[in-house]
Coordinates of C-alpha atoms in Angstrom, one line a residue:
Chain A
X1 CA -231.0 -37.4 123.7
X2 CA -228.8 -40.2 122.4
X3 CA -230.1 -43.8 122.2
X4 CA -227.6 -44.8 124.9
X5 CA -228.8 -42.1 127.2
X6 CA -232.5 -42.8 126.5
X7 CA -232.0 -46.5 127.1
X8 CA -230.2 -45.8 130.3
X9 CA -232.9 -43.5 131.5
X10 CA -235.7 -45.9 130.5
X11 CA -233.9 -48.7 132.5
X12 CA -233.4 -46.3 135.4
X13 CA -237.1 -45.3 135.2
X14 CA -238.2 -48.9 135.3
X15 CA -235.8 -49.5 138.3
X16 CA -237.2 -46.5 140.2
X17 CA -240.7 -47.5 139.1
X18 CA -240.3 -51.0 140.6
X19 CA -239.3 -49.5 143.9
X20 CA -242.3 -47.2 143.7
X21 CA -244.4 -50.3 143.0
X22 CA -243.2 -52.0 146.1
X23 CA -243.8 -48.8 148.1
X24 CA -247.3 -48.4 146.9
X25 CA -248.6 -51.9 146.6
X26 CA -248.8 -52.2 150.4
X27 CA -250.8 -49.0 150.5
X28 CA -253.2 -50.5 147.9
X29 CA -253.5 -53.8 149.7
X30 CA -254.2 -52.2 153.1
X31 CA -256.7 -49.8 151.5
X32 CA -258.4 -52.6 149.6
X33 CA -259.1 -54.6 152.7
X34 CA -259.3 -52.1 155.5
X35 CA -260.6 -49.1 153.6
X36 CA -258.2 -46.6 155.0
X37 CA -255.1 -44.9 153.7
X38 CA -252.1 -45.6 155.8
X39 CA -250.3 -42.3 156.3
X40 CA -247.5 -44.1 158.2
X41 CA -246.6 -46.0 155.0
X42 CA -243.8 -43.6 154.1
X43 CA -242.5 -43.9 157.7
X44 CA -242.3 -47.7 157.3
X45 CA -240.1 -47.1 154.3
X46 CA -238.0 -44.7 156.2
X47 CA -237.6 -47.1 159.1
X48 CA -236.4 -49.9 156.8
X49 CA -234.0 -47.6 155.1
X50 CA -232.5 -46.6 158.4
X51 CA -232.4 -50.3 159.6
X52 CA -230.4 -50.9 156.4
X53 CA -228.0 -48.1 157.2
X54 CA -227.6 -49.4 160.8
X55 CA -227.2 -53.0 159.9
X56 CA -224.7 -52.3 157.1
X57 CA -222.7 -50.1 159.4
X58 CA -222.8 -52.8 162.1
X59 CA -222.4 -56.1 160.3
X60 CA -221.1 -54.8 156.9
X61 CA -223.6 -57.1 155.2
X62 CA -226.4 -55.8 153.1
X63 CA -228.0 -59.2 153.0
X64 CA -228.8 -59.1 156.7
X65 CA -230.5 -55.8 156.1
X66 CA -232.5 -57.3 153.2
X67 CA -233.9 -59.8 155.7
X68 CA -234.1 -57.6 158.8
X69 CA -235.5 -54.5 157.2
X70 CA -238.9 -55.9 156.1
X71 CA -239.2 -58.3 159.1
X72 CA -238.5 -55.6 161.7
X73 CA -240.9 -53.2 160.0
X74 CA -243.6 -55.8 159.9
X75 CA -243.2 -56.4 163.6
X76 CA -243.4 -52.6 164.2
X77 CA -246.5 -52.5 162.1
X78 CA -248.0 -55.4 164.1
X79 CA -247.4 -53.6 167.3
X80 CA -248.9 -50.4 166.0
X81 CA -251.9 -52.2 164.7
X82 CA -252.6 -54.1 168.0
X83 CA -251.8 -51.1 170.2
X84 CA -253.5 -48.2 168.3
X85 CA -255.1 -48.9 165.0
X86 CA -257.4 -51.7 166.3
X87 CA -259.2 -49.2 168.4
X88 CA -260.0 -46.9 165.5
X89 CA -261.8 -49.3 163.2
X90 CA -265.2 -48.3 164.5
X91 CA -264.4 -44.6 164.1
X92 CA -264.8 -42.5 160.9
X93 CA -261.9 -43.0 158.4
X94 CA -260.4 -39.6 159.4
X95 CA -259.5 -41.2 162.7
X96 CA -257.3 -43.9 161.0
X97 CA -255.7 -41.3 158.8
X98 CA -254.9 -39.0 161.7
X99 CA -253.5 -41.8 163.9
X100 CA -251.3 -43.2 161.2
X101 CA -250.2 -39.7 160.5
X102 CA -249.2 -39.2 164.1
X103 CA -247.4 -42.6 164.1
X104 CA -245.5 -41.4 161.0
X105 CA -244.5 -38.2 162.8
X106 CA -243.4 -40.2 165.8
X107 CA -241.3 -42.6 163.7
X108 CA -239.6 -39.7 162.0
X109 CA -238.8 -38.0 165.2
X110 CA -237.4 -41.2 166.7
X111 CA -235.2 -41.6 163.6
X112 CA -233.9 -38.1 164.0
X113 CA -233.3 -38.7 167.7
X114 CA -231.3 -41.8 167.0
X115 CA -229.4 -40.9 163.8
X116 CA -229.4 -37.0 163.7
X117 CA -231.2 -35.1 161.0
X118 CA -228.3 -35.4 158.6
X119 CA -228.3 -37.8 155.7
X120 CA -226.0 -40.8 155.4
X121 CA -224.8 -42.9 152.5
X122 CA -225.3 -46.6 152.3
X123 CA -222.8 -48.5 150.1
X124 CA -224.0 -50.7 147.3
X125 CA -223.4 -54.4 148.3
X126 CA -220.0 -55.6 147.0
X127 CA -221.4 -58.5 145.0
X128 CA -223.6 -56.1 143.0
X129 CA -221.3 -53.1 142.8
X130 CA -220.1 -53.9 139.3
X131 CA -221.6 -53.3 135.9
X132 CA -223.4 -55.6 133.5
X133 CA -223.2 -55.5 129.7
X134 CA -226.6 -55.2 127.9
X135 CA -225.5 -55.8 124.4
X136 CA -223.3 -52.8 123.6
X137 CA -224.4 -50.8 126.7
X138 CA -223.3 -51.0 130.3
X139 CA -225.6 -50.7 133.3
X140 CA -225.1 -50.9 137.1
X141 CA -225.6 -54.4 138.4
X142 CA -227.4 -53.2 141.5
X143 CA -230.1 -51.4 139.6
X144 CA -230.7 -54.4 137.5
X145 CA -231.0 -56.6 140.6
X146 CA -233.6 -54.2 142.1
X147 CA -235.7 -54.6 139.0
X148 CA -235.3 -58.4 139.3
X149 CA -236.3 -58.5 143.0
X150 CA -239.3 -56.3 142.5
X151 CA -240.4 -58.4 139.5
X152 CA -240.2 -61.6 141.6
X153 CA -242.2 -59.9 144.4
X154 CA -244.8 -58.8 142.0
X155 CA -245.2 -62.3 140.5
X156 CA -245.3 -63.9 144.0
X157 CA -247.9 -61.4 145.2
X158 CA -250.0 -61.9 142.1
X159 CA -250.0 -65.7 142.6
X160 CA -250.7 -65.3 146.4
X161 CA -253.6 -63.0 145.8
X162 CA -255.2 -64.7 142.8
X163 CA -254.4 -68.4 143.4
X164 CA -254.3 -69.1 147.1
X165 CA -256.9 -69.5 149.8
X166 CA -255.4 -66.6 151.8
X167 CA -255.6 -64.5 148.6
X168 CA -259.2 -65.4 148.1
X169 CA -260.0 -64.4 151.7
X170 CA -258.2 -61.1 151.0
X171 CA -260.2 -60.5 147.8
X172 CA -263.4 -61.4 149.5
X173 CA -262.6 -59.2 152.4
X174 CA -262.1 -56.2 150.2
X175 CA -265.6 -56.8 148.8
X176 CA -267.2 -57.2 152.2
X177 CA -265.2 -57.7 155.3
X178 CA -268.4 -58.2 157.3
X179 CA -269.6 -61.0 155.1
X180 CA -266.2 -62.8 155.3
X181 CA -266.5 -62.5 159.1
X182 CA -269.9 -64.1 159.1
X183 CA -268.5 -67.0 157.1
X184 CA -266.4 -67.8 160.2
X185 CA -263.1 -66.3 159.2
X186 CA -261.3 -64.2 161.7
X187 CA -261.2 -60.9 159.9
X188 CA -259.3 -59.3 162.7
X189 CA -256.4 -61.6 162.0
X190 CA -256.7 -61.0 158.3
X191 CA -256.5 -57.2 158.9
X192 CA -253.4 -57.8 161.1
X193 CA -251.6 -59.9 158.5
X194 CA -252.5 -57.6 155.7
X195 CA -251.2 -54.5 157.6
X196 CA -248.0 -56.3 158.4
X197 CA -247.5 -57.5 154.8
X198 CA -248.2 -54.0 153.4
X199 CA -245.6 -52.6 155.9
X200 CA -243.1 -55.3 155.0
X201 CA -243.4 -54.4 151.3
X202 CA -242.8 -50.7 152.1
X203 CA -239.9 -51.9 154.2
X204 CA -238.5 -53.9 151.2
X205 CA -238.7 -50.7 149.1
X206 CA -236.9 -48.8 151.8
X207 CA -234.1 -51.4 152.0
X208 CA -233.6 -51.5 148.2
X209 CA -233.6 -47.7 147.9
X210 CA -231.0 -47.1 150.6
X211 CA -227.9 -47.8 148.5
X212 CA -229.4 -45.8 145.6
X213 CA -230.1 -42.6 147.3
X214 CA -228.8 -42.8 150.9
X215 CA -230.9 -42.2 153.9
X216 CA -232.3 -39.0 155.4
X217 CA -235.1 -38.5 157.9
X218 CA -237.4 -36.5 155.6
X219 CA -237.5 -39.2 152.9
X220 CA -240.7 -40.5 154.4
X221 CA -242.9 -37.5 153.5
X222 CA -241.5 -37.6 149.9
X223 CA -242.2 -41.3 149.7
X224 CA -245.7 -40.9 151.0
X225 CA -246.4 -38.2 148.3
X226 CA -245.0 -40.5 145.6
X227 CA -247.0 -43.5 146.8
X228 CA -250.2 -41.4 146.7
X229 CA -249.4 -40.3 143.2
X230 CA -248.8 -43.9 142.1
X231 CA -252.1 -45.2 143.5
X232 CA -254.0 -42.2 142.2
X233 CA -252.5 -42.7 138.7
X234 CA -252.8 -46.5 138.7
X235 CA -256.1 -46.7 140.6
X236 CA -256.4 -47.6 144.3
X237 CA -257.0 -51.1 145.4
X238 CA -255.5 -53.1 142.5
X239 CA -252.2 -54.8 142.2
X240 CA -251.9 -54.0 138.5
X241 CA -252.6 -50.3 139.3
X242 CA -249.7 -50.1 141.6
X243 CA -247.4 -51.7 139.0
X244 CA -248.5 -49.6 136.1
X245 CA -248.6 -46.4 138.1
X246 CA -245.2 -47.1 139.7
X247 CA -243.5 -47.8 136.4
X248 CA -245.1 -44.8 134.7
X249 CA -244.1 -42.4 137.4
X250 CA -240.6 -43.9 137.5
X251 CA -240.2 -43.3 133.8
X252 CA -241.5 -39.8 134.0
X253 CA -239.1 -39.0 136.8
X254 CA -236.1 -40.6 135.1
X255 CA -236.7 -39.1 131.7
X256 CA -237.5 -35.7 133.0
X257 CA -234.4 -35.6 135.2
X258 CA -232.3 -35.4 132.0
X259 CA -234.6 -33.0 130.2
X260 CA -235.3 -30.6 133.1
X261 CA -233.5 -31.7 136.3
X262 CA -235.1 -29.0 138.6
X263 CA -238.6 -29.9 137.4
X264 CA -238.4 -33.7 137.4
X265 CA -240.3 -34.0 140.7
X266 CA -242.8 -31.4 139.6
X267 CA -243.5 -33.3 136.4
X268 CA -244.4 -36.4 138.5
X269 CA -247.2 -34.4 140.1
X270 CA -248.2 -32.8 136.8
X271 CA -248.5 -36.3 135.3
X272 CA -250.8 -37.2 138.1
X273 CA -252.9 -34.1 137.6
X274 CA -253.2 -35.0 133.9
X275 CA -254.3 -38.6 134.6
X276 CA -257.0 -37.6 137.1
X277 CA -258.4 -35.1 134.7
X278 CA -258.7 -37.6 131.9
X279 CA -259.4 -40.7 134.0
X280 CA -260.5 -39.8 137.6
X281 CA -260.5 -43.5 138.6
X282 CA -256.9 -44.0 137.6
X283 CA -255.6 -46.1 134.7
X284 CA -256.5 -49.5 136.2
X285 CA -259.0 -48.4 138.9
X286 CA -262.5 -49.6 139.3
X287 CA -263.7 -47.3 142.0
Chain B
X1 CA -278.1 -33.0 163.7
X2 CA -276.3 -30.0 165.3
X3 CA -278.4 -26.9 165.5
X4 CA -276.9 -23.9 163.8
X5 CA -275.9 -21.3 166.4
X6 CA -276.6 -17.7 165.7
X7 CA -273.7 -15.3 165.6
X8 CA -272.2 -13.4 167.2
X9 CA -272.4 -15.8 170.0
X10 CA -270.4 -16.8 173.1
X11 CA -267.6 -18.1 171.0
X12 CA -267.2 -14.7 169.3
X13 CA -266.9 -13.1 172.7
X14 CA -264.4 -15.6 174.0
X15 CA -262.2 -15.3 170.9
X16 CA -262.3 -11.5 171.1
X17 CA -261.4 -11.6 174.8
X18 CA -258.6 -14.0 174.1
X19 CA -257.2 -11.8 171.4
X20 CA -257.1 -8.9 173.9
X21 CA -255.5 -10.9 176.7
X22 CA -253.0 -12.6 174.4
X23 CA -250.3 -9.9 174.1
X24 CA -250.5 -9.3 177.9
X25 CA -249.5 -12.9 178.6
X26 CA -247.0 -13.7 175.9
X27 CA -244.5 -11.5 174.0
X28 CA -246.1 -9.6 171.1
X29 CA -244.1 -11.3 168.4
X30 CA -245.2 -14.7 169.7
X31 CA -248.8 -13.4 169.8
X32 CA -248.5 -12.3 166.2
X33 CA -247.4 -15.8 165.2
X34 CA -250.3 -17.3 167.1
X35 CA -252.8 -15.1 165.2
X36 CA -251.2 -15.9 161.8
X37 CA -251.2 -19.6 162.2
X38 CA -254.7 -19.5 163.7
X39 CA -255.8 -17.7 160.5
X40 CA -254.2 -20.5 158.5
X41 CA -255.8 -23.1 160.7
X42 CA -259.2 -21.5 160.2
X43 CA -259.0 -22.7 156.6
X44 CA -258.6 -26.3 157.7
X45 CA -261.3 -25.8 160.4
X46 CA -263.8 -24.4 157.8
X47 CA -263.3 -27.4 155.5
X48 CA -263.3 -30.0 158.2
X49 CA -266.1 -28.5 160.3
X50 CA -268.5 -27.0 157.8
X51 CA -268.1 -29.5 155.0
X52 CA -266.4 -32.5 156.6
X53 CA -263.4 -32.4 154.2
X54 CA -260.0 -33.4 155.6
X55 CA -257.3 -31.4 153.8
X56 CA -253.6 -32.3 154.1
X57 CA -252.8 -29.5 151.7
X58 CA -253.8 -26.1 153.0
X59 CA -250.1 -25.2 153.3
X60 CA -250.0 -25.0 149.5
X61 CA -252.4 -22.1 149.5
X62 CA -250.7 -20.5 152.4
X63 CA -247.4 -20.8 150.5
X64 CA -248.8 -19.4 147.3
X65 CA -250.3 -16.5 149.2
X66 CA -246.9 -15.9 150.8
X67 CA -245.0 -15.9 147.5
X68 CA -247.6 -13.7 145.8
X69 CA -247.6 -11.2 148.6
X70 CA -243.8 -11.2 148.8
X71 CA -243.3 -10.7 145.0
X72 CA -246.0 -7.9 144.8
X73 CA -244.6 -6.1 147.8
X74 CA -241.0 -6.2 146.5
X75 CA -241.3 -6.0 142.8
X76 CA -244.6 -4.3 142.1
X77 CA -244.5 -1.9 144.9
X78 CA -248.0 -2.7 146.1
X79 CA -249.2 -1.5 149.4
X80 CA -250.0 -3.6 152.5
X81 CA -253.7 -4.1 151.9
X82 CA -253.6 -4.6 148.1
X83 CA -250.8 -7.2 148.5
X84 CA -252.8 -9.1 151.1
X85 CA -255.9 -9.0 149.0
X86 CA -253.9 -10.4 146.1
X87 CA -252.5 -13.1 148.3
X88 CA -256.0 -14.1 149.4
X89 CA -257.2 -13.9 145.8
X90 CA -254.4 -16.1 144.5
X91 CA -255.2 -18.7 147.2
X92 CA -258.9 -18.6 146.2
X93 CA -258.2 -19.0 142.5
X94 CA -255.7 -21.8 142.8
X95 CA -257.9 -23.6 145.3
X96 CA -260.9 -23.1 143.1
X97 CA -259.1 -24.6 140.1
X98 CA -257.6 -27.6 141.9
X99 CA -260.8 -27.9 144.0
X100 CA -263.0 -28.4 141.0
X101 CA -260.9 -31.5 140.1
X102 CA -260.3 -32.7 143.7
X103 CA -263.9 -32.6 144.9
X104 CA -265.0 -35.1 142.3
X105 CA -263.2 -37.7 144.4
X106 CA -264.5 -38.7 147.8
X107 CA -263.1 -39.8 151.1
X108 CA -259.6 -41.0 151.1
X109 CA -259.0 -40.0 147.5
X110 CA -259.8 -36.4 148.4
X111 CA -257.3 -36.5 151.3
X112 CA -254.6 -38.1 149.1
X113 CA -255.1 -35.5 146.4
X114 CA -254.8 -32.6 148.7
X115 CA -251.5 -34.0 150.0
X116 CA -250.2 -34.7 146.5
X117 CA -251.0 -31.2 145.2
X118 CA -249.4 -29.7 148.2
X119 CA -246.2 -31.6 147.3
X120 CA -246.6 -30.3 143.8
X121 CA -246.5 -26.7 145.0
X122 CA -243.3 -27.3 146.9
X123 CA -241.6 -28.9 143.9
X124 CA -242.9 -26.0 141.7
X125 CA -241.1 -23.6 144.0
X126 CA -237.9 -25.6 143.6
X127 CA -238.3 -25.9 139.8
X128 CA -238.8 -22.1 139.2
X129 CA -235.9 -20.8 141.2
X130 CA -235.5 -17.6 139.3
X131 CA -239.0 -16.4 140.4
X132 CA -239.2 -18.0 143.9
X133 CA -235.6 -17.9 145.1
X134 CA -235.7 -21.7 145.5
X135 CA -234.5 -23.0 148.8
X136 CA -233.3 -19.5 149.9
X137 CA -236.8 -17.9 149.7
X138 CA -237.4 -14.3 148.9
X139 CA -235.8 -11.5 150.9
X140 CA -235.5 -7.7 150.6
X141 CA -239.1 -7.0 151.4
X142 CA -240.2 -3.7 153.0
X143 CA -240.3 -3.8 156.8
X144 CA -242.5 -0.8 157.5
X145 CA -246.1 -0.4 156.6
X146 CA -248.7 2.3 157.0
X147 CA -252.4 1.6 157.5
X148 CA -254.7 4.6 157.4
X149 CA -251.9 6.8 158.9
X150 CA -250.9 4.3 161.6
X151 CA -247.4 2.9 161.3
X152 CA -247.1 -0.8 161.6
X153 CA -243.5 -1.4 162.6
X154 CA -243.2 -2.3 166.3
X155 CA -244.3 -5.7 167.6
X156 CA -247.4 -4.5 169.3
X157 CA -248.9 -2.7 166.3
X158 CA -248.0 -5.7 164.2
X159 CA -249.9 -7.9 166.6
X160 CA -252.8 -5.5 166.5
X161 CA -252.9 -5.9 162.7
X162 CA -252.6 -9.7 162.7
X163 CA -255.2 -10.1 165.4
X164 CA -257.6 -7.8 163.5
X165 CA -257.1 -9.8 160.4
X166 CA -257.7 -13.1 162.3
X167 CA -260.8 -11.7 163.9
X168 CA -262.2 -10.5 160.6
X169 CA -261.7 -14.0 159.1
X170 CA -263.2 -15.6 162.2
X171 CA -266.3 -13.4 161.8
X172 CA -266.5 -14.3 158.1
X173 CA -266.4 -18.0 158.9
X174 CA -269.1 -17.7 161.6
X175 CA -271.2 -15.7 159.2
X176 CA -270.7 -18.3 156.4
X177 CA -271.6 -21.2 158.7
X178 CA -274.8 -19.4 159.8
X179 CA -275.8 -18.6 156.3
X180 CA -278.0 -20.6 153.9
X181 CA -274.8 -21.5 152.1
X182 CA -273.4 -22.9 155.3
X183 CA -276.5 -24.9 155.9
X184 CA -276.1 -26.6 152.5
X185 CA -272.5 -27.3 153.4
X186 CA -273.6 -28.9 156.7
X187 CA -276.1 -31.0 154.8
X188 CA -273.4 -32.2 152.4
X189 CA -271.3 -33.1 155.4
X190 CA -274.1 -35.1 157.0
X191 CA -275.5 -36.8 153.9
X192 CA -274.0 -36.1 150.5
X193 CA -276.1 -38.5 148.4
X194 CA -279.3 -37.1 149.8
X195 CA -278.1 -33.5 149.0
X196 CA -277.4 -34.6 145.5
X197 CA -280.8 -36.2 145.2
X198 CA -282.4 -33.0 146.5
X199 CA -280.9 -31.3 143.5
X200 CA -278.1 -29.3 145.1
X201 CA -275.0 -29.0 142.8
X202 CA -272.9 -30.6 145.5
X203 CA -269.6 -30.4 143.6
X204 CA -270.1 -26.7 143.0
X205 CA -270.8 -26.1 146.7
X206 CA -267.7 -28.1 147.7
X207 CA -265.6 -26.3 145.2
X208 CA -266.8 -23.0 146.6
X209 CA -265.9 -24.0 150.1
X210 CA -262.5 -25.2 149.0
X211 CA -261.9 -21.9 147.2
X212 CA -262.9 -19.9 150.3
X213 CA -260.6 -22.0 152.5
X214 CA -257.8 -21.5 150.0
X215 CA -258.4 -17.7 150.1
X216 CA -258.1 -17.7 153.9
X217 CA -254.9 -19.8 153.8
X218 CA -253.6 -17.4 151.1
X219 CA -254.3 -14.5 153.4
X220 CA -252.5 -16.2 156.2
X221 CA -249.5 -16.7 154.0
X222 CA -249.5 -13.0 153.2
X223 CA -249.7 -12.1 156.9
X224 CA -246.8 -14.4 157.6
X225 CA -244.7 -12.6 155.0
X226 CA -245.6 -9.2 156.3
X227 CA -244.7 -10.4 159.8
X228 CA -241.3 -12.0 158.8
X229 CA -240.2 -9.5 156.2
X230 CA -239.2 -12.3 153.9
X231 CA -240.8 -15.4 152.2
X232 CA -239.5 -18.6 153.7
X233 CA -239.8 -21.7 151.4
X234 CA -241.0 -23.6 154.5
X235 CA -244.3 -21.8 154.0
X236 CA -245.1 -24.1 151.1
X237 CA -243.6 -27.3 152.4
X238 CA -245.7 -30.2 153.4
X239 CA -244.8 -29.5 157.0
X240 CA -246.9 -26.3 156.9
X241 CA -250.0 -28.2 155.7
X242 CA -249.4 -30.6 158.6
X243 CA -248.9 -27.8 161.1
X244 CA -252.2 -26.2 160.1
X245 CA -254.0 -29.5 160.3
X246 CA -252.4 -30.3 163.7
X247 CA -253.4 -26.9 165.1
X248 CA -256.9 -27.2 163.9
X249 CA -257.2 -30.7 165.4
X250 CA -255.7 -29.7 168.7
X251 CA -258.1 -26.9 168.9
X252 CA -261.0 -29.2 168.0
X253 CA -262.1 -30.7 164.8
X254 CA -263.6 -27.9 162.7
X255 CA -264.5 -25.4 165.4
X256 CA -263.4 -21.9 164.4
X257 CA -262.8 -20.9 168.0
X258 CA -260.5 -23.9 168.5
X259 CA -258.2 -22.6 165.8
X260 CA -257.0 -19.8 168.0
X261 CA -256.7 -22.1 171.0
X262 CA -254.8 -24.8 169.0
X263 CA -252.5 -22.2 167.5
X264 CA -251.8 -20.7 170.9
X265 CA -251.1 -24.1 172.3
X266 CA -248.9 -25.2 169.4
X267 CA -246.9 -22.0 169.1
X268 CA -246.3 -21.6 172.8
X269 CA -245.3 -25.2 173.3
X270 CA -243.0 -25.2 170.3
X271 CA -241.4 -21.9 171.5
X272 CA -241.0 -23.3 175.0
X273 CA -239.8 -26.8 174.1
X274 CA -237.7 -26.3 171.0
X275 CA -234.9 -24.7 173.0
X276 CA -234.9 -27.5 175.6
X277 CA -235.7 -30.5 173.3
X278 CA -235.6 -30.0 169.5
X279 CA -237.6 -33.2 169.0
X280 CA -240.7 -31.9 170.7
X281 CA -242.8 -32.9 167.7
X282 CA -242.7 -36.4 169.1
X283 CA -244.8 -35.1 172.0
X284 CA -247.2 -33.5 169.5
X285 CA -247.5 -36.9 167.8
X286 CA -248.3 -38.6 171.1
X287 CA -250.8 -35.8 171.9
X288 CA -252.5 -36.3 168.5
X289 CA -252.8 -40.1 169.1
X290 CA -254.4 -39.3 172.5
X291 CA -256.8 -36.8 170.9
X292 CA -258.0 -39.2 168.3
X293 CA -258.5 -42.1 170.8
X294 CA -259.8 -40.2 173.8
X295 CA -260.8 -36.7 172.9
X296 CA -262.2 -36.4 169.4
X297 CA -263.5 -32.8 170.1
X298 CA -260.0 -31.4 170.8
X299 CA -259.3 -28.8 173.5
X300 CA -262.3 -26.6 172.4
X301 CA -264.6 -29.7 172.5
X302 CA -263.2 -30.8 175.9
X303 CA -265.1 -27.9 177.5
X304 CA -268.4 -29.3 176.1
X305 CA -267.5 -32.9 177.0
X306 CA -266.6 -32.0 180.6
X307 CA -269.9 -30.1 181.0
X308 CA -271.7 -33.1 179.5
X309 CA -270.0 -35.4 182.0
X310 CA -271.2 -33.2 184.8
X311 CA -274.7 -33.1 183.4
X312 CA -274.7 -36.9 183.2
X313 CA -273.5 -37.3 186.8
X314 CA -276.1 -34.9 188.2
X315 CA -278.8 -36.8 186.1
X316 CA -277.7 -40.0 187.8
X317 CA -277.9 -38.6 191.3

C-alpha cells in the first residue's frame, strides 16, 4: 500500500468512524440512563437518511435536510417513547428490546411502502462537492466536513454531559435513576429528553451518511449491527467508548476494504470478537 | 416458581395431534415449512424459556447448518441422515465456541453479542464466495432421498419427515426441561447469583444450553435445505434470526408447544398476505407490540390467561 493510499484510507476510516460514533453515542446515552438497548436505533438512522433523500429531492437543499433529519427523528422518538416505551419501563428489559425491535420493523416497512425497496443516491451538497488539498494530497471536501461536524458534536456533548446541570442529572441518573427521582427531579422527563437526543444523534449520522452511500431500506439492520459492535468494542455507557470504538471500527473497515474488499465487513466483527476475548468490558468500559 | 411438569404431558399430545391435522388443513409444502421453522424456533424457545436468554442470533446456526448440510450432500455425497447430523453438530460446535465467550456477558450485552455474531456469519458467507456461492447460494443438491427404504420425494412424505424431525426435537426439549440439567437451567433463569453461590458452574451450564440450542437450529437449517433442494443465503441473514425469534414470541415466550403454533401462524399469514400486500411484516410488527404490551405469554399463553380470567371471575361470584 502506498503512503498516499494509506493516508487516504486512514482519513476515510476516521470519517466513517465519526459517523459510527454519532450512530452509537445515542445508543450508549440511552443505555446509560434507561438501562435498555434501543433496537430501533438503526431505524432512526434509516428514517433520517430517507428524510435527507426526500428533502434533497424536494427542495434541492442538503442544509434543510441537515436541520430536518435530526429534528423530525427526535419528534418521532418522542412519540414512540410517550406512546409505547413508557408503558414498558416496569417490565423486564426484554420487553423494551422487543418493542423497540418491533418499532424498527415498522419503520423499515413504512420506508419501503413510501419509497420502494430499491436504493437511491443522494447528491453531495454542491458547496462541499470539491476536493481539498492536504499538503501534497487531495481529499473530498464532504468527507472532511463530516469529520468536522462529528468532532464538534463530540465536544459539545462532552461539555454538556460533564459541565452542565442537565449533564450532571444525566450522570446521576445513570448511577441511580430512583435516587435522582427522590431528589425531586422529574426522571420521566429526563428519560424522554435523553431518548429524543439519542435518536437525534442517530438521525444526524443518517443525514451525513446519505450522500456517502445513498439510501436503501435495509441499511438499518446493518447500522444496528455496527452500533452494537462499536459499543461492545468501546464499552457500553461511556462517551469516550463510543468515540474510540467508532474510530477503531471505521479504521478497520476502511483499511480492510483495500486489502480484502469482500471481507471488510467480516473483519469488523472479527475485531469485535478479538476485543471481547481480551477485554470483555470493552476498551473504555467500566461495567 | 413454576412447577416442572412431567412429560409426556398434555402439551405433547396437543402438539402430536396438531402435527397429524396440519397436512389435512394446509398444503403439504406449507406444512413442511411450518415444521421446519417451528424446529428453528424451538432453539429460541429453549434458550428463552429454560434459561431466560434472549437470542437475536439463532439464524446464524440455522444458516451454518444449512450450508454444512448442502455442501456435504452435494460434494461429499453424504446421505440424508448423516448430512443432517453433521448440520446439527456444526451448529452445536459453533454455538458452543461462541457461547463460551458470549455467556460471560449478561443481559443486554448478551443480546447484542448474539446479534453481532449473527451479522458476522452473514458477512463470512459473502467473504468466502467460492465455498458458499455468495449471494447466489448453493444449488445442484440431490432432490430425492431414501430413508429406510421409503422414498422422500413427494410433498406428503417430505412433510412426514419434517414433522417427525420436529417432534423428536420437541420431545428432546421436553425431556431436557424435565431433567436435573433443566432444573439447574431454570434456577439460573430465576436467580443466577444464587446459583453461582451454590457452587453451580453457571457459565458452563449456559454454554451447554446455548450449544444445544445451536444444534437444534443447525438441524432446522439442514431440514430447510433438504426441503428446498438448494441453500438460500437468506438462511444466514439477520432476518432469519428475527423470524425465529418472532415465531417463538408469537407462540409464547419460551414454551416449546408455542413454537409450532407460532410457526403455523407466521407461515400461514405470510403465505396468505404476501400475495395481497407485500408489506405484511408491518402487521407482524404491530402484533409484536400488542403481544409485549398486552399478552406477554403469546398465543400459547393466552390459553392459560383466559382460563385464569375465568377462574378469577368464578372466584368473585
